[in-house]
Coordinates of N, CA and C in Angstrom, one line a residue:
X29 N 40.3 5.7 19.0 CA 39.8 4.9 17.9 C 38.6 4.2 18.3
X30 N 38.4 3.9 19.5 CA 37.2 3.1 19.9 C 35.9 4.0 19.7
X31 N 36.0 5.3 20.0 CA 34.9 6.2 19.8 C 34.5 6.3 18.4
X32 N 35.4 6.4 17.5 CA 35.1 6.5 16.1 C 34.5 5.2 15.5
X33 N 34.9 4.1 16.0 CA 34.3 2.8 15.6 C 32.9 2.7 16.1
X34 N 32.7 3.2 17.4 CA 31.4 3.2 17.9 C 30.5 4.1 17.1
X35 N 31.0 5.3 16.8 CA 30.2 6.2 16.0 C 29.8 5.7 14.6
X36 N 30.8 5.0 14.0 CA 30.6 4.4 12.7 C 29.5 3.3 12.8
X37 N 29.6 2.5 13.9 CA 28.6 1.5 14.1 C 27.2 2.1 14.3
X38 N 27.2 3.1 15.1 CA 25.9 3.8 15.3 C 25.3 4.4 14.0
X39 N 26.1 5.0 13.2 CA 25.7 5.5 11.9 C 25.2 4.4 11.0
X40 N 25.9 3.3 11.0 CA 25.5 2.1 10.2 C 24.1 1.6 10.7
X41 N 24.0 1.4 12.0 CA 22.7 0.9 12.5 C 21.6 1.9 12.3
X42 N 21.9 3.2 12.3 CA 20.9 4.2 12.0 C 20.4 4.2 10.6
X43 N 21.4 4.1 9.7 CA 21.0 4.0 8.2 C 20.2 2.7 8.0
X44 N 20.6 1.6 8.6 CA 19.9 0.4 8.4 C 18.5 0.5 9.0
X45 N 18.3 1.1 10.1 CA 17.0 1.3 10.7 C 16.1 2.2 9.8
X46 N 16.7 3.2 9.2 CA 15.8 4.1 8.4 C 15.4 3.3 7.1
X47 N 16.3 2.5 6.6 CA 16.0 1.7 5.4 C 14.9 0.7 5.8
X48 N 15.0 0.1 7.0 CA 14.0 -0.9 7.4 C 12.6 -0.2 7.5
X49 N 12.6 1.0 8.1 CA 11.4 1.8 8.2 C 10.8 2.1 6.9
X50 N 11.6 2.5 5.9 CA 11.1 2.8 4.6 C 10.5 1.6 3.9
X51 N 11.2 0.5 4.1 CA 10.7 -0.8 3.5 C 9.4 -1.1 4.1
X52 N 9.3 -1.0 5.4 CA 8.0 -1.4 6.1 C 6.9 -0.4 5.7
X53 N 7.2 0.8 5.5 CA 6.1 1.8 5.1 C 5.7 1.5 3.6
X54 N 6.6 1.1 2.8 CA 6.3 0.8 1.4 C 5.4 -0.5 1.4
X55 N 5.8 -1.4 2.2 CA 5.0 -2.7 2.3 C 3.6 -2.4 2.8
X56 N 3.5 -1.5 3.8 CA 2.1 -1.1 4.3 C 1.3 -0.4 3.2
X57 N 1.9 0.4 2.4 CA 1.2 1.1 1.3 C 0.7 0.0 0.3
X58 N 1.6 -0.9 0.0 CA 1.2 -2.0 -1.0 C 0.1 -2.8 -0.4
X59 N 0.1 -3.1 0.8 CA -1.0 -3.9 1.5 C -2.3 -3.2 1.4
X60 N -2.2 -1.9 1.7 CA -3.5 -1.1 1.6 C -4.0 -1.0 0.2
X61 N -3.2 -0.9 -0.8 CA -3.6 -0.9 -2.2 C -4.3 -2.2 -2.5
X62 N -3.6 -3.3 -2.2 CA -4.2 -4.6 -2.5 C -5.5 -4.9 -1.7
X63 N -5.6 -4.4 -0.5 CA -6.8 -4.6 0.3 C -7.9 -3.8 -0.3
X64 N -7.6 -2.5 -0.8 CA -8.7 -1.7 -1.4 C -9.1 -2.3 -2.7
X65 N -8.2 -2.9 -3.5 CA -8.6 -3.6 -4.7 C -9.5 -4.8 -4.4
X66 N -9.1 -5.5 -3.4 CA -9.9 -6.7 -3.0 C -11.3 -6.3 -2.6
X67 N -11.4 -5.2 -1.8 CA -12.8 -4.8 -1.4 C -13.6 -4.3 -2.6
X68 N -12.9 -3.6 -3.6 CA -13.6 -3.1 -4.8 C -14.1 -4.3 -5.6
X69 N -13.3 -5.4 -5.7 CA -13.7 -6.6 -6.5 C -14.9 -7.2 -5.8
X70 N -14.8 -7.3 -4.4 CA -15.9 -7.9 -3.7 C -17.2 -7.1 -3.8
X71 N -17.1 -5.8 -3.8 CA -18.3 -5.0 -3.9 C -18.9 -5.2 -5.3
X72 N -18.0 -5.2 -6.3 CA -18.5 -5.5 -7.7 C -19.2 -6.8 -7.8
X73 N -18.7 -7.8 -7.2 CA -19.3 -9.2 -7.2 C -20.6 -9.2 -6.5
X74 N -20.7 -8.5 -5.4 CA -22.0 -8.4 -4.7 C -23.0 -7.7 -5.6
X75 N -22.6 -6.6 -6.2 CA -23.5 -5.8 -7.0 C -24.0 -6.6 -8.2
X76 N -23.1 -7.4 -8.9 CA -23.4 -8.2 -10.0 C -24.4 -9.3 -9.6
X77 N -24.1 -9.9 -8.5 CA -25.0 -11.0 -8.0 C -26.4 -10.4 -7.7
X78 N -26.5 -9.3 -7.1 CA -27.8 -8.7 -6.8 C -28.5 -8.4 -8.1
X79 N -27.8 -7.9 -9.1 CA -28.5 -7.6 -10.4 C -29.0 -8.9 -11.0
X80 N -28.2 -9.9 -10.9 CA -28.6 -11.2 -11.5 C -29.9 -11.7 -10.8
X81 N -29.9 -11.6 -9.5 CA -31.1 -12.1 -8.8 C -32.3 -11.2 -9.1
X82 N -32.1 -9.9 -9.3 CA -33.2 -9.1 -9.7 C -33.7 -9.4 -11.1
X83 N -32.8 -9.7 -12.0 CA -33.2 -10.0 -13.4 C -33.9 -11.4 -13.4
X84 N -33.5 -12.3 -12.5 CA -34.1 -13.6 -12.5 C -35.5 -13.5 -12.0
X85 N -35.7 -12.7 -11.0 CA -37.1 -12.5 -10.5 C -38.0 -11.9 -11.5
X86 N -37.5 -10.9 -12.3 CA -38.2 -10.3 -13.3 C -38.6 -11.3 -14.4
X87 N -37.7 -12.2 -14.8 CA -38.0 -13.2 -15.7 C -39.0 -14.2 -15.2
X88 N -39.0 -14.5 -13.9 CA -39.9 -15.4 -13.4 C -41.3 -14.8 -13.4
X89 N -41.4 -13.5 -13.1 CA -42.7 -12.8 -13.2 C -43.2 -12.8 -14.7
X90 N -42.3 -12.6 -15.6 CA -42.7 -12.6 -17.0 C -43.2 -14.0 -17.4
X91 N -42.5 -15.0 -17.0 CA -42.9 -16.3 -17.4 C -44.2 -16.7 -16.8
X92 N -44.5 -16.3 -15.6 CA -45.8 -16.6 -15.0 C -46.9 -15.9 -15.7
X93 N -46.7 -14.6 -16.2 CA -47.7 -13.9 -16.9 C -47.9 -14.6 -18.3
X94 N -46.9 -15.1 -18.9 CA -47.0 -15.8 -20.2 C -47.8 -17.1 -20.0
X95 N -47.5 -17.8 -18.9 CA -48.2 -19.1 -18.7 C -49.7 -18.8 -18.4
X96 N -50.0 -17.7 -17.7 CA -51.4 -17.4 -17.5 C -52.1 -17.0 -18.8
X97 N -51.4 -16.3 -19.6 CA -52.0 -15.9 -20.9 C -52.3 -17.1 -21.8
X98 N -51.4 -18.2 -21.7 CA -51.6 -19.3 -22.6 C -52.8 -20.2 -22.1
X99 N -53.1 -20.1 -20.8 CA -54.2 -21.0 -20.3 C -55.5 -20.4 -20.6

């Protein structure tokens, strides 16, 4: 009877270990997804900021031209 109890305990620990591995793999996949979304948002923010700076410089050049034309 002791061997069967040991085998049952081993099977139980093996099933628990496989469930733990599956949970950790799912957690890793979720982390990778959130990390990629975070990087995508960061890239979009950098691009938007760069476009705003570019537009601001263009407006400054236009304003300087207008001021020169008025004088």
